[in-house]
Each structure stands twice: as structure tokens, then as C-alpha cells.
Short mmCIF file of C-alpha atoms in Angstrom, two decimals:
data_model
loop_
_atom_site.label_atom_id
_atom_site.label_comp_id
_atom_site.label_asym_id
_atom_site.label_seq_id
_atom_site.Cartn_x
_atom_site.Cartn_y
_atom_site.Cartn_z
CA UNK V 7 2.53 -80.21 97.98
CA UNK V 8 6.46 -79.30 97.05
CA UNK V 9 7.59 -82.30 95.01
CA UNK V 10 10.78 -83.46 93.60
CA UNK V 11 11.15 -82.92 89.63
CA UNK V 12 13.51 -84.70 87.32
CA UNK V 13 14.22 -84.00 83.79
CA UNK V 14 14.44 -85.54 81.21
CA UNK V 15 11.66 -87.75 81.74
CA UNK V 16 13.15 -89.83 79.09
CA UNK V 17 16.53 -90.07 77.27
CA UNK V 18 17.84 -92.01 74.66
CA UNK V 19 21.13 -92.32 73.98
CA UNK V 20 24.04 -94.05 72.18
CA UNK V 21 26.77 -96.18 73.70
CA UNK V 22 29.33 -94.45 74.47
CA UNK V 23 27.85 -91.05 75.17
CA UNK V 24 27.38 -89.02 77.97
CA UNK V 25 24.21 -88.01 79.86
CA UNK V 26 23.36 -85.78 82.53
CA UNK V 27 20.29 -86.40 84.65
CA UNK V 28 18.70 -83.46 86.57
CA UNK V 29 16.88 -83.11 89.75
CA UNK V 30 15.45 -80.24 91.45
CA UNK V 31 15.20 -81.41 95.31
CA UNK V 32 12.62 -79.85 97.58
CA UNK V 33 13.91 -76.83 98.59
CA UNK V 34 14.52 -77.13 102.35
CA UNK V 35 15.85 -80.72 102.01
CA UNK V 36 19.58 -81.19 102.79
CA UNK V 37 20.49 -84.78 101.80
CA UNK V 38 20.17 -86.29 98.42
CA UNK V 39 19.84 -89.55 96.82
CA UNK V 40 20.06 -91.05 93.66
CA UNK V 41 18.73 -94.91 93.19
CA UNK V 42 18.14 -96.92 89.93
CA UNK V 43 15.67 -99.58 88.88
CA UNK V 44 16.69 -101.60 86.08
CA UNK V 45 13.23 -102.87 84.24
CA UNK V 46 11.63 -105.53 86.36
CA UNK V 47 14.22 -105.31 88.97
CA UNK V 48 14.96 -104.06 92.45
CA UNK V 49 15.47 -100.28 93.32
CA UNK V 50 19.34 -100.08 93.83
CA UNK V 51 21.12 -97.53 95.85
CA UNK V 52 23.86 -95.28 94.05
CA UNK V 53 24.71 -92.43 96.33
CA UNK V 54 23.73 -90.21 98.65
CA UNK V 55 24.86 -86.81 99.19
CA UNK V 56 25.02 -84.37 101.85
CA UNK V 57 26.77 -80.98 102.62
CA UNK V 58 28.40 -80.90 98.88
CA UNK V 59 30.01 -83.95 99.19
CA UNK V 60 29.30 -87.87 98.81
CA UNK V 61 28.19 -89.79 102.10
CA UNK V 62 27.81 -92.95 100.60
CA UNK V 63 28.11 -94.85 97.39
CA UNK V 64 27.69 -98.19 96.25
CA UNK V 65 29.39 -100.66 94.11
CA UNK V 66 27.72 -99.75 91.34
CA UNK V 67 28.75 -96.28 91.58
CA UNK V 68 31.93 -96.60 89.87
CA UNK V 69 34.29 -93.76 87.94
CA UNK V 70 31.78 -93.75 85.55
CA UNK V 71 29.15 -91.57 87.45
CA UNK V 72 29.63 -88.54 89.16
CA UNK V 73 27.27 -86.29 91.45
CA UNK V 74 26.90 -82.66 91.43
CA UNK V 75 25.05 -79.64 93.17
CA UNK V 76 25.87 -77.16 90.72
CA UNK V 77 23.97 -74.21 91.55
CA UNK V 78 22.28 -74.73 95.20
CA UNK V 79 19.41 -76.10 93.53
CA UNK V 80 19.53 -78.50 90.65
CA UNK V 81 21.21 -81.77 92.01
CA UNK V 82 22.83 -83.65 88.89
CA UNK V 83 23.85 -87.27 88.05
CA UNK V 84 26.69 -87.45 85.21
CA UNK V 85 26.97 -90.93 83.66
CA UNK V 86 30.14 -90.44 81.35
CA UNK V 87 30.50 -93.02 78.18
CA UNK V 88 27.07 -94.84 78.70
CA UNK V 89 26.86 -98.63 78.45
CA UNK V 90 23.91 -100.95 77.42
CA UNK V 91 23.56 -102.03 81.09
CA UNK V 92 23.32 -98.46 81.92
CA UNK V 93 19.53 -98.29 80.63
CA UNK V 94 17.23 -98.21 83.64
CA UNK V 95 14.82 -95.68 85.26
CA UNK V 96 17.23 -93.31 87.69
CA UNK V 97 15.48 -91.91 90.57
CA UNK V 98 16.23 -88.55 92.13
CA UNK V 99 15.21 -88.14 96.13
CA UNK V 100 15.37 -85.94 98.84
CA UNK V 101 15.08 -85.48 102.53
CA UNK V 102 14.97 -82.79 105.20
CA UNK V 103 16.85 -84.97 107.57
CA UNK V 104 18.90 -88.79 107.59
CA UNK V 105 17.08 -91.74 107.89
CA UNK V 106 13.46 -91.39 108.87
CA UNK V 107 13.10 -88.50 110.71
CA UNK V 108 13.74 -87.53 107.20
CA UNK V 109 10.97 -89.45 104.71
CA UNK V 110 12.54 -89.81 101.19
CA UNK V 111 10.69 -87.78 98.33
CA UNK V 112 11.47 -89.10 95.14
CA UNK V 113 11.06 -87.88 91.86
CA UNK V 114 9.00 -89.75 89.03
CA UNK V 115 12.23 -91.00 87.80
CA UNK V 116 14.46 -90.36 84.31
CA UNK V 117 14.21 -93.67 81.90
CA UNK V 118 17.45 -93.85 80.70
CA UNK V 119 17.53 -96.21 76.94
CA UNK V 120 21.13 -96.84 75.67
CA UNK V 121 20.90 -98.02 72.17
CA UNK R 13 25.56 -108.05 103.17
CA UNK R 14 22.50 -105.97 102.56
CA UNK R 15 19.63 -107.64 101.35
CA UNK R 16 16.03 -107.25 101.61
CA UNK R 17 14.01 -110.16 100.23
CA UNK R 18 10.37 -110.22 99.12
CA UNK R 19 8.36 -112.48 97.14
CA UNK R 20 7.58 -110.95 93.53
CA UNK R 21 3.62 -111.22 92.99
CA UNK R 22 0.40 -111.39 95.06
CA UNK R 23 -2.84 -111.67 93.68
CA UNK R 24 -6.18 -110.79 95.93
CA UNK R 25 -10.04 -110.93 95.50
CA UNK R 26 -11.29 -107.11 95.52
CA UNK R 27 -12.55 -106.98 99.31
CA UNK R 28 -9.86 -109.19 100.65
CA UNK R 29 -7.07 -108.74 102.50
CA UNK R 30 -3.64 -108.40 101.30
CA UNK R 31 -0.57 -109.14 102.87
CA UNK R 32 2.90 -108.43 101.82
CA UNK R 33 5.97 -110.62 103.62
CA UNK R 34 9.70 -109.49 103.70
CA UNK R 35 12.93 -110.20 104.90
CA UNK R 36 15.70 -108.03 105.70
CA UNK R 37 19.50 -108.94 106.91
CA UNK R 38 20.45 -105.60 108.62
CA UNK R 39 19.62 -106.37 112.47
CA UNK R 40 20.83 -102.93 113.59
CA UNK R 41 18.44 -101.46 111.04
CA UNK R 42 16.28 -98.52 112.91
CA UNK R 43 13.48 -97.66 110.62
CA UNK R 44 11.84 -100.06 108.00
CA UNK R 45 9.36 -99.13 105.44
CA UNK R 46 6.77 -99.61 102.96
CA UNK R 47 6.69 -97.51 99.76
CA UNK R 48 4.42 -98.00 96.89
CA UNK R 49 4.85 -97.43 93.23
CA UNK R 50 2.08 -97.14 91.09
CA UNK R 51 2.65 -97.84 86.97
CA UNK R 52 5.13 -94.99 85.50
CA UNK R 53 5.19 -93.30 89.03
CA UNK R 54 8.11 -92.45 91.32
CA UNK R 55 8.47 -94.35 94.69
CA UNK R 56 5.35 -93.21 97.27
CA UNK R 57 6.11 -93.72 101.08
CA UNK R 58 3.34 -95.53 102.67
CA UNK R 59 4.41 -96.01 106.24
CA UNK R 60 7.14 -97.14 108.22
CA UNK R 61 7.81 -98.48 111.79
CA UNK R 62 10.58 -98.23 114.35
CA UNK R 63 12.38 -101.37 115.26
CA UNK R 64 11.74 -100.91 118.67
CA UNK R 65 8.19 -101.32 117.65
CA UNK R 66 5.99 -104.71 116.93
CA UNK R 67 2.86 -102.99 115.05
CA UNK R 68 1.64 -100.18 113.73
CA UNK R 69 -1.61 -99.39 112.44
CA UNK R 70 -2.52 -96.60 109.83
CA UNK R 71 -5.94 -97.12 108.57
CA UNK R 72 -6.20 -99.84 106.40
CA UNK R 73 -2.71 -100.41 106.91
CA UNK R 74 -1.06 -102.42 109.46
CA UNK R 75 2.70 -103.49 109.62
CA UNK R 76 4.17 -106.34 111.61
CA UNK R 77 7.89 -106.63 112.91
CA UNK R 78 9.32 -109.63 114.09
CA UNK R 79 12.91 -108.51 114.93
CA UNK R 80 14.10 -111.48 115.96
CA UNK R 81 12.90 -113.00 112.52
CA UNK R 82 14.02 -110.05 110.75
CA UNK R 83 10.40 -110.11 109.15
CA UNK R 84 8.24 -107.41 108.08
CA UNK R 85 4.68 -107.73 106.97
CA UNK R 86 2.36 -105.08 105.61
CA UNK R 87 -1.22 -105.96 105.96
CA UNK R 88 -3.70 -104.18 103.45
CA UNK R 89 -7.54 -104.71 104.76
CA UNK R 90 -10.41 -104.37 102.63
CA UNK R 91 -8.69 -104.37 99.16
CA UNK R 92 -9.57 -102.13 96.52
CA UNK R 93 -8.64 -101.47 92.79
CA UNK R 94 -6.75 -98.63 93.62
CA UNK R 95 -4.04 -100.57 95.83
CA UNK R 96 -3.10 -102.36 92.89
CA UNK R 97 0.47 -101.64 92.57
CA UNK R 98 4.27 -102.69 93.39
CA UNK R 99 5.07 -102.68 97.16
CA UNK R 100 8.75 -102.35 98.24
CA UNK R 101 9.89 -102.99 101.61
CA UNK R 102 13.18 -101.27 102.91
CA UNK R 103 15.25 -100.83 105.52
CA UNK R 104 17.47 -98.01 106.48
CA UNK R 105 21.03 -99.07 106.62
CA UNK R 106 23.08 -99.04 109.82
CA UNK R 107 25.29 -96.43 108.21
CA UNK R 108 21.78 -94.20 108.09
CA UNK R 109 22.83 -92.46 104.94
CA UNK R 110 20.89 -95.14 102.59
CA UNK R 111 18.13 -97.11 102.18
CA UNK R 112 18.04 -100.03 100.83
CA UNK R 113 14.83 -101.82 98.68
CA UNK R 114 13.60 -104.98 98.15
CA UNK R 115 12.52 -105.81 94.69
CA UNK R 116 9.08 -105.33 94.93
CA UNK R 117 6.02 -107.51 95.53
CA UNK R 118 3.16 -106.58 92.40
CA UNK R 119 -0.25 -106.74 94.17
CA UNK R 120 -2.80 -107.27 91.76
CA UNK R 121 -6.40 -107.30 92.46
CA UNK R 122 -9.02 -109.64 90.68
CA UNK R 123 -13.02 -108.84 91.28
#
């Protein structure tokens, strides 16, 4: 069964460092998303991406964050100058269509720990 | 504003029914979802319901939607130990480009 894969599964970084989280969405999917879940809290929408541009982003997704689909298969989330409060589980998701018509398929997440 | 609310914990006896409740805010949501998250895993879609439906049944799962009260519930019949997980209610926001999740209900099963 096709699946969304994310790397790394866990990354530890020093505050102020840049981090890139990688995702390989399901191959025929067109819509891509990043969500994050701070430990014990809700799953928060960060950004949606379609046709090589951001469709929508949340207030959390400020200038510190960027997304890119560099090569047609990977979908990356870059966090510049990480802060302690960026520590969270970051989930990538993809869907074939928008909304349900397109079920969101989630990866297993990348846990980011900022020290 | 965007908000989906759920109670944080639910404990049920094995074999009983579990009912997880959720309220949402966007009255123009077209789809509402239930996702399941097992420890250390990602989010798995369990079921969804269109906003023009009141009820949807899928094997042991029954989803009830009260659109007037913006209330969604998930009933799991004959709850098993394998149902232990966090259950997230979510709505497709009116812009259709994002899904908003609740904070999740941790379901624990006692023997």
C-alpha cells in the first residue's frame, strides 16, 4: 500500500540552527501539507501546498518556515533559526484531491527536539 | 474562529460502547472526520461524514452529526483493547485547503 514517508524520524538540534524535514508524498498525489503536534497538544495546521505554491498557511507558519518541492518527489519543510518552542512532532500529509474526495494520508512524523 | 473541541480522556470497559464527542465552529464545513493515532504512529483516517448526512455507520463505527449544534460523535461498539488510541475529530475548513483538528481524546480500555 502506498504511504507517505518522512525523514528523519527524530532530530535533535541546537537552538538557532536550521532544520530541514523531508517528506516523500504518495506519488500520484497533488496536494501536500505540514502539520505539527507539540507534545500533549492538538495537531496544528501549518501549510498546504499545491501546484508548486502555498495554498494556505497558518499564523504559526511565519518567515521562519518555508516549504519546497525541489525535485517533484520530495516535499520539505525548512525551519530557520530554530527556537525551543519549535520542539514538536511534524507530520507531512498528501492527498490526491482537495478535501475529502481526497483523504489525507499522513506520514509517521518527524520528532524535532530543540535544545 | 477555527476551533474543534473534544474532551481529553475517555475510559471504557472492554466490550462496552465508547462514545467520543466533538464540537466544531465552522458551520460551512462540508466534511467532518475522525482520525485515529496509535502510540508512535501517524494519523489514520477512520471515517468521515458529509455535512448533509446525519449518520454514517461503518462496521463497529457510527458517526452522528448534529449540524444545528455543530456536534459530532463517534461511537465504537464492542470496544476492544486494540481500540486504545487517541481519536481526533477534524473538519474541512470552508476554504477547503486545510483540515483543522481537535486536541484528541485518549481512549483507554479497562478489562
